[in-house]
Amino acid sequence: NFNNAVGGGLDVSQSSDAPVGFANSMKLKCQTTNTDYTGTKFIELRHKIEARNLQHLCFGTSSAKPITISWYMKTVNYTGPITLSAQTHDGTNEYYVKSVTPTTSWARYTCTIPGSTTATINNDNGLGMSIDFVLAGGSSGTYAASSDSTGFSTTRVDYRNNIGNLLSNTSNEIYITGVQMEVGDTATPFEHRSLGEELALCQRYFYKTYDMT
């Protein structure tokens, strides 16, 4: 997501550079630099979660459960902070941000977010929550947070104000793999699904038929 028509460009590809236990990672490399991140301009890698798949979190009730997000990450020629961001949608908009500083070696990162007793997530097929890796933004951006969140809040924040800029140099690269969101406050080993399971889950959203005649 290049928010608010922000400039610059990224090459996105699959890479065989991955930590032990993984075959591939997602590689994001700066193709065209950019330094203008005024207002609501920022760049993020976003994953959208269907609202119906989040009902077991019990958000909006006194039984709201925490979630733990874990992932593997490394960079090349870049060591500035990025932001892990979570946002609820399709009901009550609430926000969470946390600054994370990657290194040039593979490492696993984890973040536990308390459940929200106030954010309602509709029980439908709309967007219920997004998990974002914000890769570039401005320290004085409209919704730049001055500190890490302690939990979900209705105050809009898009990223931390200490964020770096992956698009500052065309040699900058970031690799991410093994992203996992779990219920609870503990990150467990990554759940490797079979190809058949992944295909069936993908077909929930897209299925193409072929004329074999």
Coordinates of C-alpha atoms in Angstrom, one line a residue:
N1 CA 0.0 0.0 0.0
F2 CA 1.5 3.3 -1.2
N3 CA -0.8 5.5 0.9
N4 CA -1.9 8.8 -0.4
A5 CA -0.1 8.4 -3.7
V6 CA 3.3 8.5 -2.1
G7 CA 6.2 8.4 -4.5
G8 CA 9.0 5.9 -5.0
G9 CA 8.9 2.2 -6.1
L10 CA 9.6 -1.3 -4.7
D11 CA 10.5 -4.5 -6.5
V12 CA 8.6 -7.4 -4.8
S13 CA 9.7 -11.0 -5.5
Q14 CA 10.1 -14.4 -4.0
S15 CA 13.6 -15.2 -2.8
S16 CA 15.3 -18.5 -1.9
D17 CA 17.2 -16.5 0.9
A18 CA 15.4 -17.8 4.0
P19 CA 16.1 -19.0 7.6
V20 CA 16.5 -22.6 8.5
G21 CA 13.2 -24.4 8.1
F22 CA 11.9 -22.3 5.3
A23 CA 12.4 -22.5 1.5
N24 CA 11.5 -19.0 0.5
S25 CA 10.9 -15.4 1.7
M26 CA 9.3 -12.3 0.3
K27 CA 11.9 -9.8 -0.9
L28 CA 11.2 -6.1 -1.1
K29 CA 13.9 -4.0 -2.8
C30 CA 14.0 -0.3 -3.3
Q31 CA 13.6 0.4 -7.0
T32 CA 13.0 4.2 -6.9
T33 CA 13.9 6.4 -3.9
N34 CA 11.5 8.7 -2.2
T35 CA 11.9 11.2 0.8
D36 CA 8.5 12.9 0.8
Y37 CA 6.4 11.5 3.6
T38 CA 4.3 14.5 4.6
G39 CA 0.7 14.2 5.8
T40 CA -0.6 10.7 5.4
K41 CA 2.0 9.4 3.1
F42 CA 3.6 6.1 4.1
I43 CA 4.4 2.7 2.6
E44 CA 3.3 -0.7 4.1
L45 CA 3.1 -4.4 3.3
R46 CA -0.4 -5.3 4.3
H47 CA -2.2 -8.6 5.0
K48 CA -6.0 -8.5 5.3
I49 CA -7.9 -11.0 7.5
E50 CA -11.6 -11.7 6.8
A51 CA -13.8 -10.6 9.7
R52 CA -15.5 -14.0 10.0
N53 CA -12.1 -15.6 10.7
L54 CA -11.6 -13.4 13.8
Q55 CA -14.8 -14.1 15.8
H56 CA -12.9 -16.5 18.1
L57 CA -10.9 -13.5 19.4
C58 CA -14.1 -12.3 21.2
F59 CA -13.2 -8.7 20.6
G60 CA -15.7 -6.2 22.0
T61 CA -16.5 -8.4 25.0
S62 CA -14.9 -8.9 28.5
S63 CA -13.5 -12.2 27.2
A64 CA -11.3 -10.5 24.5
K65 CA -8.2 -12.6 23.9
P66 CA -4.7 -11.4 23.2
I67 CA -3.0 -12.1 19.9
T68 CA 0.7 -12.8 19.2
I69 CA 2.3 -12.1 15.9
S70 CA 5.6 -13.6 15.0
W71 CA 7.8 -13.5 11.8
Y72 CA 11.3 -13.8 10.5
M73 CA 13.1 -10.9 9.0
K74 CA 16.5 -9.6 7.7
T75 CA 17.7 -6.6 5.7
V76 CA 20.5 -5.7 3.3
N77 CA 22.1 -2.3 3.5
Y78 CA 19.3 -1.1 5.8
T79 CA 19.0 -1.1 9.6
G80 CA 16.4 1.6 10.3
P81 CA 13.3 0.8 12.3
I82 CA 10.1 -0.4 10.7
T83 CA 6.6 -0.5 12.3
L84 CA 4.4 -3.4 13.0
S85 CA 0.9 -2.2 12.8
A86 CA -2.5 -3.8 13.5
Q87 CA -5.9 -2.3 12.8
T88 CA -9.4 -3.5 13.3
H89 CA -12.0 -2.8 10.5
D90 CA -15.5 -3.7 9.5
G91 CA -16.9 -2.6 12.9
T92 CA -14.9 -0.4 15.2
N93 CA -11.6 1.0 13.9
E94 CA -8.9 0.6 16.5
Y95 CA -5.1 0.8 16.1
Y96 CA -1.9 -0.6 17.4
V97 CA 1.7 0.2 16.5
K98 CA 5.1 -1.1 17.6
S99 CA 8.6 -0.1 16.4
V100 CA 10.9 -3.0 15.4
T101 CA 14.5 -2.7 14.2
P102 CA 15.6 -5.4 11.9
T103 CA 19.2 -6.6 11.5
T104 CA 21.2 -7.9 8.5
S105 CA 20.9 -11.5 9.8
W106 CA 17.8 -13.7 10.0
A107 CA 16.0 -13.4 13.3
R108 CA 12.6 -14.2 14.6
Y109 CA 10.5 -11.3 16.0
T110 CA 7.4 -11.5 18.2
C111 CA 4.8 -9.0 19.4
T112 CA 1.9 -9.7 21.8
I113 CA -1.1 -7.4 21.6
P114 CA -3.8 -7.4 24.4
G115 CA -7.3 -8.1 23.2
S116 CA -9.7 -5.2 22.8
T117 CA -12.9 -5.2 24.9
T118 CA -14.2 -2.3 22.9
A119 CA -13.5 -3.0 19.2
T120 CA -16.4 -4.9 17.6
I121 CA -15.6 -7.0 14.5
N122 CA -18.6 -7.8 12.4
N123 CA -19.3 -11.4 11.7
D124 CA -19.2 -11.2 7.9
N125 CA -16.9 -11.6 4.9
G126 CA -15.6 -8.0 5.0
L127 CA -12.1 -6.9 6.2
G128 CA -11.9 -7.5 9.9
M129 CA -8.3 -6.8 10.7
S130 CA -5.1 -5.8 8.8
I131 CA -1.6 -6.7 9.9
D132 CA 0.9 -4.3 8.4
F133 CA 4.7 -3.9 8.1
V134 CA 5.2 -0.2 7.6
L135 CA 8.4 0.3 5.7
A136 CA 8.6 4.1 5.2
G137 CA 7.0 7.2 6.7
G138 CA 7.7 10.6 8.0
S139 CA 8.6 11.5 11.6
S140 CA 6.0 14.3 11.6
G141 CA 3.4 12.5 9.6
T142 CA -0.3 13.1 10.5
Y143 CA -0.8 9.8 12.3
A144 CA 2.8 9.1 13.5
A145 CA 2.8 7.8 17.1
S146 CA 5.3 9.2 19.5
S147 CA 5.5 5.8 21.4
D148 CA 4.7 2.2 21.1
S149 CA 1.0 1.3 21.8
T150 CA 0.2 -0.6 25.0
G151 CA -3.0 -2.0 23.4
F152 CA -5.6 -1.2 20.7
S153 CA -6.9 2.3 20.8
T154 CA -9.5 4.3 18.8
T155 CA -6.9 7.1 18.4
R156 CA -5.6 6.6 14.8
V157 CA -1.9 5.9 14.5
D158 CA -0.4 4.5 11.3
Y159 CA 3.2 4.0 12.4
R160 CA 5.9 5.1 14.9
N161 CA 7.5 8.5 14.4
N162 CA 11.0 6.9 14.7
I163 CA 10.4 5.0 11.5
G164 CA 13.2 4.8 8.9
N165 CA 12.8 4.9 5.1
L166 CA 13.4 1.7 3.1
L167 CA 13.2 3.8 0.0
S168 CA 16.2 6.0 0.9
N169 CA 18.6 4.0 -1.2
T170 CA 18.2 1.6 -4.1
S171 CA 20.5 -0.9 -2.4
N172 CA 18.1 -1.3 0.5
E173 CA 16.3 -4.7 0.8
I174 CA 14.1 -6.4 3.4
Y175 CA 13.2 -10.1 3.5
I176 CA 10.2 -11.4 5.5
T177 CA 8.9 -14.9 5.9
G178 CA 7.1 -17.2 8.5
V179 CA 4.5 -14.6 9.5
Q180 CA 2.0 -16.1 11.9
M181 CA -0.8 -14.7 14.1
E182 CA -2.0 -16.8 17.1
V183 CA -4.4 -16.5 19.9
G184 CA -2.7 -16.1 23.2
D185 CA 0.5 -14.5 24.6
T186 CA 3.0 -17.1 23.3
A187 CA 4.6 -17.6 19.9
T188 CA 4.7 -21.2 19.0
P189 CA 6.8 -22.8 16.1
F190 CA 5.5 -21.8 12.7
E191 CA 2.7 -24.1 11.4
H192 CA 3.8 -25.4 8.0
R193 CA 0.7 -26.4 6.0
S194 CA 0.7 -28.9 3.2
L195 CA 0.2 -27.6 -0.4
G196 CA -3.2 -29.2 -0.5
E197 CA -4.3 -27.3 2.6
E198 CA -3.0 -24.0 1.3
L199 CA -4.7 -24.5 -2.1
A200 CA -8.1 -25.2 -0.4
L201 CA -7.8 -22.1 1.7
C202 CA -6.9 -20.0 -1.3
Q203 CA -9.9 -21.3 -3.2
R204 CA -12.1 -19.7 -0.6
Y205 CA -11.3 -16.5 -2.4
F206 CA -10.4 -17.5 -6.0
Y207 CA -11.0 -20.5 -8.2
K208 CA -10.4 -20.7 -11.9
T209 CA -11.9 -23.4 -14.1
Y210 CA -10.4 -24.6 -17.4
D211 CA -12.0 -25.9 -20.6
M212 CA -10.3 -29.3 -21.1
T213 CA -12.0 -30.1 -24.4

